[in-house]
């Protein structure tokens, strides 16, 4: 069964450093997402991406964050200057379509980011 | 922004007991999806509800969408240890707006 993959599984970085989290969505999917989950809390939406551009972003997704689809398979999330409060599990998700028919979102296993 | 609350926050049950989690929205929803997240895992899609009053079943799981489309529920009959995890409801507007979740613990 096709699945979303993410690397690395765990990233430890120092405050102020840049990190890039990588995701490979399911190959025929068109819609891509990043979510984050602070330990013990709910999953929060960060950004959605379609047709090589951001379609929606949350308040969390400020100027320190950026996303990119550098080639036909990878989807990356960059945090330019990490803060302690960026420590969380980051999930990538992809979907075949939008709304109506379930078009569920398939989540990757996540990258645990620890900022020290 | 839209708020989706779930109750209870935690539920501990003995294996074989039933379990229900309730999802409430401040606004009318066009749809609601349910996801399950095992401890240490990622959210996994369970089902989507779209119609007012809709009821769907998956083996021991029964999902319901309220008549006013502002609430939803998930009921598990005769829980098993494999049901352990956090259950999230999430209206979908392109992005998913996750509810606060209900963490289910099942004791054998």
PDB file of N, CA, C and O in Angstrom, chain A residues 11-76:
ATOM      1  N   UNK A  11      14.988  14.957  14.729  1.00  0.00           N
ATOM      2  CA  UNK A  11      15.977  15.979  14.450  1.00  0.00           C
ATOM      3  C   UNK A  11      16.167  16.802  15.720  1.00  0.00           C
ATOM      4  O   UNK A  11      15.205  17.336  16.275  1.00  0.00           O
ATOM      5  N   UNK A  12      17.426  16.888  16.135  1.00  0.00           N
ATOM      6  CA  UNK A  12      17.758  17.735  17.277  1.00  0.00           C
ATOM      7  C   UNK A  12      18.570  18.907  16.753  1.00  0.00           C
ATOM      8  O   UNK A  12      19.535  18.712  16.005  1.00  0.00           O
ATOM      9  N   UNK A  13      18.186  20.121  17.127  1.00  0.00           N
ATOM     10  CA  UNK A  13      18.888  21.290  16.636  1.00  0.00           C
ATOM     11  C   UNK A  13      18.982  22.337  17.734  1.00  0.00           C
ATOM     12  O   UNK A  13      18.220  22.311  18.704  1.00  0.00           O
ATOM     13  N   UNK A  14      19.919  23.242  17.553  1.00  0.00           N
ATOM     14  CA  UNK A  14      20.059  24.320  18.535  1.00  0.00           C
ATOM     15  C   UNK A  14      19.211  25.503  18.104  1.00  0.00           C
ATOM     16  O   UNK A  14      19.006  25.749  16.905  1.00  0.00           O
ATOM     17  N   UNK A  15      18.756  26.233  19.088  1.00  0.00           N
ATOM     18  CA  UNK A  15      17.960  27.425  18.850  1.00  0.00           C
ATOM     19  C   UNK A  15      18.682  28.337  17.867  1.00  0.00           C
ATOM     20  O   UNK A  15      19.898  28.551  17.973  1.00  0.00           O
ATOM     21  N   UNK A  16      17.960  28.854  16.890  1.00  0.00           N
ATOM     22  CA  UNK A  16      18.535  29.763  15.915  1.00  0.00           C
ATOM     23  C   UNK A  16      19.029  29.079  14.656  1.00  0.00           C
ATOM     24  O   UNK A  16      19.315  29.751  13.650  1.00  0.00           O
ATOM     25  N   UNK A  17      19.127  27.769  14.688  1.00  0.00           N
ATOM     26  CA  UNK A  17      19.579  27.040  13.509  1.00  0.00           C
ATOM     27  C   UNK A  17      18.429  26.805  12.540  1.00  0.00           C
ATOM     28  O   UNK A  17      17.263  26.800  12.918  1.00  0.00           O
ATOM     29  N   UNK A  18      18.789  26.586  11.290  1.00  0.00           N
ATOM     30  CA  UNK A  18      17.809  26.258  10.253  1.00  0.00           C
ATOM     31  C   UNK A  18      17.638  24.739  10.179  1.00  0.00           C
ATOM     32  O   UNK A  18      18.600  23.990  10.320  1.00  0.00           O
ATOM     33  N   UNK A  19      16.406  24.307   9.977  1.00  0.00           N
ATOM     34  CA  UNK A  19      16.158  22.886   9.758  1.00  0.00           C
ATOM     35  C   UNK A  19      15.272  22.708   8.528  1.00  0.00           C
ATOM     36  O   UNK A  19      14.459  23.571   8.206  1.00  0.00           O
ATOM     37  N   UNK A  20      15.477  21.602   7.854  1.00  0.00           N
ATOM     38  CA  UNK A  20      14.633  21.230   6.728  1.00  0.00           C
ATOM     39  C   UNK A  20      14.077  19.837   6.998  1.00  0.00           C
ATOM     40  O   UNK A  20      14.833  18.887   7.208  1.00  0.00           O
ATOM     41  N   UNK A  21      12.768  19.757   7.011  1.00  0.00           N
ATOM     42  CA  UNK A  21      12.087  18.484   7.192  1.00  0.00           C
ATOM     43  C   UNK A  21      11.602  18.015   5.827  1.00  0.00           C
ATOM     44  O   UNK A  21      11.032  18.795   5.072  1.00  0.00           O
ATOM     45  N   UNK A  22      11.817  16.747   5.542  1.00  0.00           N
ATOM     46  CA  UNK A  22      11.524  16.227   4.213  1.00  0.00           C
ATOM     47  C   UNK A  22      10.389  15.225   4.220  1.00  0.00           C
ATOM     48  O   UNK A  22      10.229  14.440   5.143  1.00  0.00           O
ATOM     49  N   UNK A  23       9.648  15.238   3.134  1.00  0.00           N
ATOM     50  CA  UNK A  23       8.481  14.374   2.997  1.00  0.00           C
ATOM     51  C   UNK A  23       8.410  13.909   1.544  1.00  0.00           C
ATOM     52  O   UNK A  23       8.729  14.676   0.624  1.00  0.00           O
ATOM     53  N   UNK A  24       8.013  12.672   1.364  1.00  0.00           N
ATOM     54  CA  UNK A  24       7.687  12.181   0.029  1.00  0.00           C
ATOM     55  C   UNK A  24       6.219  11.767   0.063  1.00  0.00           C
ATOM     56  O   UNK A  24       5.862  10.748   0.653  1.00  0.00           O
ATOM     57  N   UNK A  25       5.351  12.581  -0.541  1.00  0.00           N
ATOM     58  CA  UNK A  25       3.918  12.258  -0.549  1.00  0.00           C
ATOM     59  C   UNK A  25       3.633  11.059  -1.456  1.00  0.00           C
ATOM     60  O   UNK A  25       4.497  10.609  -2.208  1.00  0.00           O
ATOM     61  N   UNK A  26       2.424  10.566  -1.394  1.00  0.00           N
ATOM     62  CA  UNK A  26       1.998   9.479  -2.267  1.00  0.00           C
ATOM     63  C   UNK A  26       1.976  10.006  -3.703  1.00  0.00           C
ATOM     64  O   UNK A  26       1.498  11.119  -3.964  1.00  0.00           O
ATOM     65  N   UNK A  27       2.455   9.196  -4.634  1.00  0.00           N
ATOM     66  CA  UNK A  27       2.836   9.691  -5.962  1.00  0.00           C
ATOM     67  C   UNK A  27       1.706  10.322  -6.768  1.00  0.00           C
ATOM     68  O   UNK A  27       1.937  11.278  -7.481  1.00  0.00           O
ATOM     69  N   UNK A  28       0.495   9.857  -6.712  1.00  0.00           N
ATOM     70  CA  UNK A  28      -0.561  10.436  -7.536  1.00  0.00           C
ATOM     71  C   UNK A  28      -1.367  11.492  -6.798  1.00  0.00           C
ATOM     72  O   UNK A  28      -2.398  11.970  -7.300  1.00  0.00           O
ATOM     73  N   UNK A  29      -0.926  11.875  -5.611  1.00  0.00           N
ATOM     74  CA  UNK A  29      -1.644  12.882  -4.851  1.00  0.00           C
ATOM     75  C   UNK A  29      -1.275  14.282  -5.324  1.00  0.00           C
ATOM     76  O   UNK A  29      -0.160  14.527  -5.787  1.00  0.00           O
ATOM     77  N   UNK A  30      -2.234  15.196  -5.158  1.00  0.00           N
ATOM     78  CA  UNK A  30      -2.064  16.554  -5.668  1.00  0.00           C
ATOM     79  C   UNK A  30      -1.997  17.608  -4.572  1.00  0.00           C
ATOM     80  O   UNK A  30      -1.565  18.729  -4.826  1.00  0.00           O
ATOM     81  N   UNK A  31      -2.461  17.257  -3.371  1.00  0.00           N
ATOM     82  CA  UNK A  31      -2.567  18.235  -2.297  1.00  0.00           C
ATOM     83  C   UNK A  31      -1.654  17.796  -1.159  1.00  0.00           C
ATOM     84  O   UNK A  31      -1.670  16.630  -0.754  1.00  0.00           O
ATOM     85  N   UNK A  32      -0.910  18.735  -0.663  1.00  0.00           N
ATOM     86  CA  UNK A  32       0.095  18.417   0.338  1.00  0.00           C
ATOM     87  C   UNK A  32      -0.062  19.355   1.526  1.00  0.00           C
ATOM     88  O   UNK A  32      -0.434  20.512   1.375  1.00  0.00           O
ATOM     89  N   UNK A  33       0.266  18.828   2.714  1.00  0.00           N
ATOM     90  CA  UNK A  33       0.026  19.551   3.952  1.00  0.00           C
ATOM     91  C   UNK A  33       1.157  19.312   4.944  1.00  0.00           C
ATOM     92  O   UNK A  33       1.796  18.261   4.941  1.00  0.00           O
ATOM     93  N   UNK A  34       1.349  20.301   5.791  1.00  0.00           N
ATOM     94  CA  UNK A  34       2.154  20.124   6.992  1.00  0.00           C
ATOM     95  C   UNK A  34       1.288  20.450   8.200  1.00  0.00           C
ATOM     96  O   UNK A  34       0.556  21.452   8.207  1.00  0.00           O
ATOM     97  N   UNK A  35       1.414  19.584   9.206  1.00  0.00           N
ATOM     98  CA  UNK A  35       0.767  19.789  10.493  1.00  0.00           C
ATOM     99  C   UNK A  35       1.834  19.630  11.568  1.00  0.00           C
ATOM    100  O   UNK A  35       2.880  19.024  11.329  1.00  0.00           O
ATOM    101  N   UNK A  36       1.535  20.140  12.739  1.00  0.00           N
ATOM    102  CA  UNK A  36       2.433  19.871  13.850  1.00  0.00           C
ATOM    103  C   UNK A  36       1.615  19.490  15.073  1.00  0.00           C
ATOM    104  O   UNK A  36       0.438  19.832  15.203  1.00  0.00           O
ATOM    105  N   UNK A  37       2.277  18.761  15.973  1.00  0.00           N
ATOM    106  CA  UNK A  37       1.620  18.333  17.202  1.00  0.00           C
ATOM    107  C   UNK A  37       2.615  18.472  18.349  1.00  0.00           C
ATOM    108  O   UNK A  37       3.603  17.717  18.422  1.00  0.00           O
ATOM    109  N   UNK A  38       2.361  19.454  19.196  1.00  0.00           N
ATOM    110  CA  UNK A  38       3.156  19.589  20.406  1.00  0.00           C
ATOM    111  C   UNK A  38       2.762  18.449  21.339  1.00  0.00           C
ATOM    112  O   UNK A  38       1.593  18.040  21.379  1.00  0.00           O
ATOM    113  N   UNK A  39       3.721  17.922  22.066  1.00  0.00           N
ATOM    114  CA  UNK A  39       3.517  16.734  22.891  1.00  0.00           C
ATOM    115  C   UNK A  39       2.272  16.854  23.764  1.00  0.00           C
ATOM    116  O   UNK A  39       2.114  17.816  24.514  1.00  0.00           O
ATOM    117  N   UNK A  40       1.380  15.880  23.611  1.00  0.00           N
ATOM    118  CA  UNK A  40       0.181  15.828  24.442  1.00  0.00           C
ATOM    119  C   UNK A  40      -0.955  16.704  23.973  1.00  0.00           C
ATOM    120  O   UNK A  40      -2.002  16.762  24.619  1.00  0.00           O
ATOM    121  N   UNK A  41      -0.750  17.392  22.859  1.00  0.00           N
ATOM    122  CA  UNK A  41      -1.786  18.307  22.379  1.00  0.00           C
ATOM    123  C   UNK A  41      -2.375  17.822  21.053  1.00  0.00           C
ATOM    124  O   UNK A  41      -2.004  16.782  20.533  1.00  0.00           O
ATOM    125  N   UNK A  42      -3.304  18.593  20.530  1.00  0.00           N
ATOM    126  CA  UNK A  42      -3.954  18.187  19.286  1.00  0.00           C
ATOM    127  C   UNK A  42      -3.069  18.515  18.094  1.00  0.00           C
ATOM    128  O   UNK A  42      -2.086  19.245  18.194  1.00  0.00           O
ATOM    129  N   UNK A  43      -3.439  17.973  16.975  1.00  0.00           N
ATOM    130  CA  UNK A  43      -2.728  18.224  15.729  1.00  0.00           C
ATOM    131  C   UNK A  43      -3.170  19.578  15.179  1.00  0.00           C
ATOM    132  O   UNK A  43      -4.363  19.863  15.093  1.00  0.00           O
ATOM    133  N   UNK A  44      -2.197  20.412  14.789  1.00  0.00           N
ATOM    134  CA  UNK A  44      -2.508  21.758  14.293  1.00  0.00           C
ATOM    135  C   UNK A  44      -2.058  21.920  12.850  1.00  0.00           C
ATOM    136  O   UNK A  44      -0.944  21.541  12.486  1.00  0.00           O
ATOM    137  N   UNK A  45      -2.908  22.511  12.058  1.00  0.00           N
ATOM    138  CA  UNK A  45      -2.609  22.783  10.659  1.00  0.00           C
ATOM    139  C   UNK A  45      -1.555  23.878  10.530  1.00  0.00           C
ATOM    140  O   UNK A  45      -1.612  24.894  11.222  1.00  0.00           O
ATOM    141  N   UNK A  46      -0.599  23.684   9.636  1.00  0.00           N
ATOM    142  CA  UNK A  46       0.390  24.716   9.333  1.00  0.00           C
ATOM    143  C   UNK A  46       0.151  25.312   7.953  1.00  0.00           C
ATOM    144  O   UNK A  46       0.000  26.534   7.804  1.00  0.00           O
ATOM    145  N   UNK A  47       0.139  24.446   6.916  1.00  0.00           N
ATOM    146  CA  UNK A  47       0.115  24.963   5.560  1.00  0.00           C
ATOM    147  C   UNK A  47      -0.404  23.894   4.600  1.00  0.00           C
ATOM    148  O   UNK A  47      -0.232  22.695   4.837  1.00  0.00           O
ATOM    149  N   UNK A  48      -1.074  24.357   3.554  1.00  0.00           N
ATOM    150  CA  UNK A  48      -1.471  23.453   2.476  1.00  0.00           C
ATOM    151  C   UNK A  48      -0.853  23.954   1.175  1.00  0.00           C
ATOM    152  O   UNK A  48      -0.603  25.156   1.001  1.00  0.00           O
ATOM    153  N   UNK A  49      -0.631  23.024   0.263  1.00  0.00           N
ATOM    154  CA  UNK A  49       0.149  23.332  -0.948  1.00  0.00           C
ATOM    155  C   UNK A  49      -0.476  22.598  -2.106  1.00  0.00           C
ATOM    156  O   UNK A  49      -0.745  21.402  -2.047  1.00  0.00           O
ATOM    157  N   UNK A  50      -0.718  23.332  -3.194  1.00  0.00           N
ATOM    158  CA  UNK A  50      -1.319  22.729  -4.379  1.00  0.00           C
ATOM    159  C   UNK A  50      -0.820  23.453  -5.605  1.00  0.00           C
ATOM    160  O   UNK A  50      -0.683  24.684  -5.598  1.00  0.00           O
ATOM    161  N   UNK A  51      -0.537  22.720  -6.643  1.00  0.00           N
ATOM    162  CA  UNK A  51      -0.124  23.316  -7.910  1.00  0.00           C
ATOM    163  C   UNK A  51       1.076  24.238  -7.727  1.00  0.00           C
ATOM    164  O   UNK A  51       1.118  25.348  -8.267  1.00  0.00           O
ATOM    165  N   UNK A  52       2.003  23.763  -6.926  1.00  0.00           N
ATOM    166  CA  UNK A  52       3.277  24.461  -6.700  1.00  0.00           C
ATOM    167  C   UNK A  52       3.161  25.799  -5.990  1.00  0.00           C
ATOM    168  O   UNK A  52       4.049  26.653  -6.129  1.00  0.00           O
ATOM    169  N   UNK A  53       2.082  25.977  -5.250  1.00  0.00           N
ATOM    170  CA  UNK A  53       2.014  27.177  -4.434  1.00  0.00           C
ATOM    171  C   UNK A  53       1.205  26.921  -3.170  1.00  0.00           C
ATOM    172  O   UNK A  53       0.416  25.982  -3.109  1.00  0.00           O
ATOM    173  N   UNK A  54       1.420  27.786  -2.190  1.00  0.00           N
ATOM    174  CA  UNK A  54       0.684  27.676  -0.943  1.00  0.00           C
ATOM    175  C   UNK A  54      -0.765  28.054  -1.193  1.00  0.00           C
ATOM    176  O   UNK A  54      -1.056  29.091  -1.789  1.00  0.00           O
ATOM    177  N   UNK A  55      -1.691  27.200  -0.758  1.00  0.00           N
ATOM    178  CA  UNK A  55      -3.112  27.520  -0.920  1.00  0.00           C
ATOM    179  C   UNK A  55      -3.693  28.094   0.365  1.00  0.00           C
ATOM    180  O   UNK A  55      -4.614  28.902   0.319  1.00  0.00           O
ATOM    181  N   UNK A  56      -3.162  27.694   1.496  1.00  0.00           N
ATOM    182  CA  UNK A  56      -3.611  28.257   2.761  1.00  0.00           C
ATOM    183  C   UNK A  56      -2.526  28.062   3.814  1.00  0.00           C
ATOM    184  O   UNK A  56      -1.780  27.090   3.753  1.00  0.00           O
ATOM    185  N   UNK A  57      -2.456  28.996   4.749  1.00  0.00           N
ATOM    186  CA  UNK A  57      -1.520  28.832   5.850  1.00  0.00           C
ATOM    187  C   UNK A  57      -2.154  29.349   7.135  1.00  0.00           C
ATOM    188  O   UNK A  57      -3.036  30.208   7.106  1.00  0.00           O
ATOM    189  N   UNK A  58      -1.685  28.814   8.252  1.00  0.00           N
ATOM    190  CA  UNK A  58      -2.226  29.215   9.539  1.00  0.00           C
ATOM    191  C   UNK A  58      -1.379  30.340  10.127  1.00  0.00           C
ATOM    192  O   UNK A  58      -0.332  30.708   9.588  1.00  0.00           O
ATOM    193  N   UNK A  59      -1.843  30.848  11.269  1.00  0.00           N
ATOM    194  CA  UNK A  59      -1.107  31.909  11.970  1.00  0.00           C
ATOM    195  C   UNK A  59       0.256  31.422  12.438  1.00  0.00           C
ATOM    196  O   UNK A  59       1.180  32.212  12.606  1.00  0.00           O
ATOM    197  N   UNK A  60       0.363  30.117  12.670  1.00  0.00           N
ATOM    198  CA  UNK A  60       1.638  29.564  13.129  1.00  0.00           C
ATOM    199  C   UNK A  60       2.691  29.698  12.030  1.00  0.00           C
ATOM    200  O   UNK A  60       3.875  29.911  12.293  1.00  0.00           O
ATOM    201  N   UNK A  61       2.269  29.580  10.809  1.00  0.00           N
ATOM    202  CA  UNK A  61       3.161  29.564   9.646  1.00  0.00           C
ATOM    203  C   UNK A  61       3.579  30.991   9.326  1.00  0.00           C
ATOM    204  O   UNK A  61       3.054  31.626   8.404  1.00  0.00           O
ATOM    205  N   UNK A  62       4.555  31.516  10.099  1.00  0.00           N
ATOM    206  CA  UNK A  62       4.992  32.894   9.876  1.00  0.00           C
ATOM    207  C   UNK A  62       6.197  32.926   8.942  1.00  0.00           C
ATOM    208  O   UNK A  62       6.500  31.926   8.276  1.00  0.00           O
ATOM    209  N   UNK A  63       6.879  34.067   8.905  1.00  0.00           N
ATOM    210  CA  UNK A  63       7.980  34.258   7.949  1.00  0.00           C
ATOM    211  C   UNK A  63       9.153  33.312   8.182  1.00  0.00           C
ATOM    212  O   UNK A  63      10.035  33.204   7.327  1.00  0.00           O
ATOM    213  N   UNK A  64       9.196  32.679   9.324  1.00  0.00           N
ATOM    214  CA  UNK A  64      10.282  31.741   9.610  1.00  0.00           C
ATOM    215  C   UNK A  64      10.086  30.397   8.914  1.00  0.00           C
ATOM    216  O   UNK A  64      11.001  29.594   8.837  1.00  0.00           O
ATOM    217  N   UNK A  65       8.878  30.177   8.422  1.00  0.00           N
ATOM    218  CA  UNK A  65       8.554  28.911   7.779  1.00  0.00           C
ATOM    219  C   UNK A  65       8.466  29.087   6.270  1.00  0.00           C
ATOM    220  O   UNK A  65       8.023  30.128   5.776  1.00  0.00           O
ATOM    221  N   UNK A  66       8.870  28.055   5.549  1.00  0.00           N
ATOM    222  CA  UNK A  66       8.648  28.038   4.110  1.00  0.00           C
ATOM    223  C   UNK A  66       8.487  26.584   3.666  1.00  0.00           C
ATOM    224  O   UNK A  66       8.938  25.663   4.350  1.00  0.00           O
ATOM    225  N   UNK A  67       7.815  26.419   2.547  1.00  0.00           N
ATOM    226  CA  UNK A  67       7.655  25.069   1.977  1.00  0.00           C
ATOM    227  C   UNK A  67       8.086  25.111   0.522  1.00  0.00           C
ATOM    228  O   UNK A  67       8.054  26.144  -0.136  1.00  0.00           O
ATOM    229  N   UNK A  68       8.447  23.928   0.054  1.00  0.00           N
ATOM    230  CA  UNK A  68       8.945  23.841  -1.302  1.00  0.00           C
ATOM    231  C   UNK A  68       8.698  22.436  -1.824  1.00  0.00           C
ATOM    232  O   UNK A  68       8.712  21.469  -1.058  1.00  0.00           O
ATOM    233  N   UNK A  69       8.454  22.363  -3.119  1.00  0.00           N
ATOM    234  CA  UNK A  69       8.402  21.065  -3.780  1.00  0.00           C
ATOM    235  C   UNK A  69       9.485  21.118  -4.852  1.00  0.00           C
ATOM    236  O   UNK A  69       9.230  21.475  -5.993  1.00  0.00           O
ATOM    237  N   UNK A  70      10.717  20.804  -4.469  1.00  0.00           N
ATOM    238  CA  UNK A  70      11.873  21.045  -5.331  1.00  0.00           C
ATOM    239  C   UNK A  70      11.914  20.151  -6.578  1.00  0.00           C
ATOM    240  O   UNK A  70      12.535  20.503  -7.567  1.00  0.00           O
ATOM    241  N   UNK A  71      11.229  19.019  -6.508  1.00  0.00           N
ATOM    242  CA  UNK A  71      11.202  18.123  -7.667  1.00  0.00           C
ATOM    243  C   UNK A  71       9.841  17.450  -7.681  1.00  0.00           C
ATOM    244  O   UNK A  71       8.935  17.870  -6.973  1.00  0.00           O
ATOM    245  N   UNK A  72       9.684  16.407  -8.483  1.00  0.00           N
ATOM    246  CA  UNK A  72       8.364  15.795  -8.591  1.00  0.00           C
ATOM    247  C   UNK A  72       7.960  14.928  -7.443  1.00  0.00           C
ATOM    248  O   UNK A  72       6.824  14.457  -7.395  1.00  0.00           O
ATOM    249  N   UNK A  73       8.860  14.733  -6.462  1.00  0.00           N
ATOM    250  CA  UNK A  73       8.503  13.793  -5.412  1.00  0.00           C
ATOM    251  C   UNK A  73       8.621  14.356  -4.001  1.00  0.00           C
ATOM    252  O   UNK A  73       7.827  14.015  -3.132  1.00  0.00           O
ATOM    253  N   UNK A  74       9.584  15.230  -3.760  1.00  0.00           N
ATOM    254  CA  UNK A  74       9.792  15.710  -2.397  1.00  0.00           C
ATOM    255  C   UNK A  74       8.962  16.935  -2.073  1.00  0.00           C
ATOM    256  O   UNK A  74       8.648  17.749  -2.940  1.00  0.00           O
ATOM    257  N   UNK A  75       8.638  17.065  -0.774  1.00  0.00           N
ATOM    258  CA  UNK A  75       7.913  18.228  -0.274  1.00  0.00           C
ATOM    259  C   UNK A  75       8.582  18.586   1.045  1.00  0.00           C
ATOM    260  O   UNK A  75       8.655  17.761   1.940  1.00  0.00           O
ATOM    261  N   UNK A  76       9.135  19.805   1.139  1.00  0.00           N
ATOM    262  CA  UNK A  76       9.940  20.131   2.302  1.00  0.00           C
ATOM    263  C   UNK A  76       9.345  21.274   3.112  1.00  0.00           C
ATOM    264  O   UNK A  76       8.667  22.155   2.569  1.00  0.00           O
TER     265      UNK A  76
END
